[in-house]
Amino acid sequence: MERKNLKVFTRISFFTALGVIIVIPTYAFMTLIFSNENAEFITKVFSLLASLTMFASVSGIPLSIVSMFSKENLAIRLFTLIINLLPSSILGYVILMEFIDEFLRGPP
């Protein structure tokens, strides 16, 4: 595949990264605002949207790696790679910290 044709991968991963930037902070903000039971439907919709965005960012990681070989702007390529790696990295950090807290804590 020619390097010119790799722009498609860069575009897809860029739009995935924009979705991550827009949806996940909006979801966090909406869950803080609508924490009561009256807006249960809104929080369910945003929860579904946030989980779909997480899966899209996971599928955007290989696209971002492939797009590193294209002739697009380097800033766009690095931006998409970092933003698509961010949700997975945060989730891995949370799991690691929970493991450390559970098994390396002193006895009561």
XYZ file of C-alpha atoms in Angstrom:
108
model
C 0.000 0.000 0.000
C 1.369 3.393 -0.908
C 1.993 6.015 1.706
C -0.544 8.323 0.074
C -3.310 5.773 0.633
C -2.592 5.647 4.356
C -4.310 9.009 4.833
C -7.589 7.107 5.185
C -6.307 5.386 8.320
C -5.177 8.721 9.709
C -8.601 10.266 9.113
C -10.451 7.386 10.764
C -8.192 7.357 13.810
C -8.356 11.171 14.031
C -12.152 11.139 14.139
C -12.041 8.353 16.704
C -9.722 10.468 18.849
C -12.063 13.451 18.544
C -14.929 11.233 19.663
C -12.929 10.158 22.695
C -12.161 13.764 23.597
C -15.796 14.828 23.267
C -17.757 11.864 24.637
C -15.832 10.653 27.693
C -15.558 14.041 29.490
C -19.203 14.735 28.593
C -20.181 11.396 30.109
C -18.276 12.187 33.303
C -19.909 15.617 33.507
C -23.402 14.248 32.848
C -23.099 11.566 35.516
C -22.152 14.239 38.037
C -25.073 16.468 37.105
C -27.761 13.803 36.658
C -26.883 11.639 39.648
C -30.513 11.546 40.828
C -33.049 8.976 39.650
C -35.059 11.405 37.472
C -32.592 11.358 34.587
C -31.851 7.640 34.528
C -32.465 7.372 30.772
C -29.967 10.136 29.981
C -27.232 8.510 32.038
C -27.918 5.126 30.410
C -27.615 6.652 26.944
C -24.371 8.408 27.817
C -23.061 5.229 29.450
C -23.703 3.300 26.242
C -22.107 6.051 24.186
C -19.035 6.127 26.436
C -18.583 2.366 26.234
C -18.877 2.476 22.434
C -16.283 5.231 22.399
C -13.957 3.106 24.517
C -14.288 0.227 22.062
C -13.729 2.603 19.158
C -10.558 3.919 20.772
C -9.297 0.363 21.225
C -9.918 -0.322 17.545
C -8.335 3.031 16.711
C -4.987 2.073 18.241
C -3.898 -0.194 15.350
C -5.148 2.374 12.868
C -3.073 5.026 14.609
C 0.000 2.814 14.479
C -0.493 2.157 10.761
C -1.083 5.860 10.135
C 2.340 6.644 11.614
C 3.762 5.564 8.239
C 1.645 8.001 6.204
C 2.657 11.393 4.864
C 0.151 13.294 7.008
C 1.180 15.990 9.444
C 3.243 14.488 12.273
C 1.292 16.423 14.909
C -1.995 14.860 13.779
C -0.491 11.374 13.759
C 0.957 11.752 17.268
C -2.261 13.341 18.543
C -4.353 10.403 17.333
C -1.953 7.837 18.752
C -1.800 9.458 22.190
C -5.534 10.125 22.487
C -6.491 6.632 21.311
C -4.078 5.093 23.830
C -5.308 7.270 26.704
C -8.528 5.410 27.754
C -6.811 2.016 27.679
C -3.871 3.389 29.632
C -6.119 4.896 32.301
C -8.053 1.638 32.633
C -4.807 -0.335 32.943
C -3.548 2.108 35.588
C -6.754 1.728 37.607
C -6.557 -2.065 37.490
C -2.879 -2.024 38.495
C -3.509 0.342 41.414
C -6.422 -1.782 42.613
C -4.216 -4.867 42.476
C -1.447 -3.133 44.414
C -3.892 -1.825 47.003
C -5.518 -5.213 47.482
C -2.486 -7.451 47.728
C 0.283 -5.216 49.067
C -1.657 -3.527 51.853
C -0.667 -4.354 55.404
C -2.835 -6.589 57.546
C -5.543 -4.897 59.659
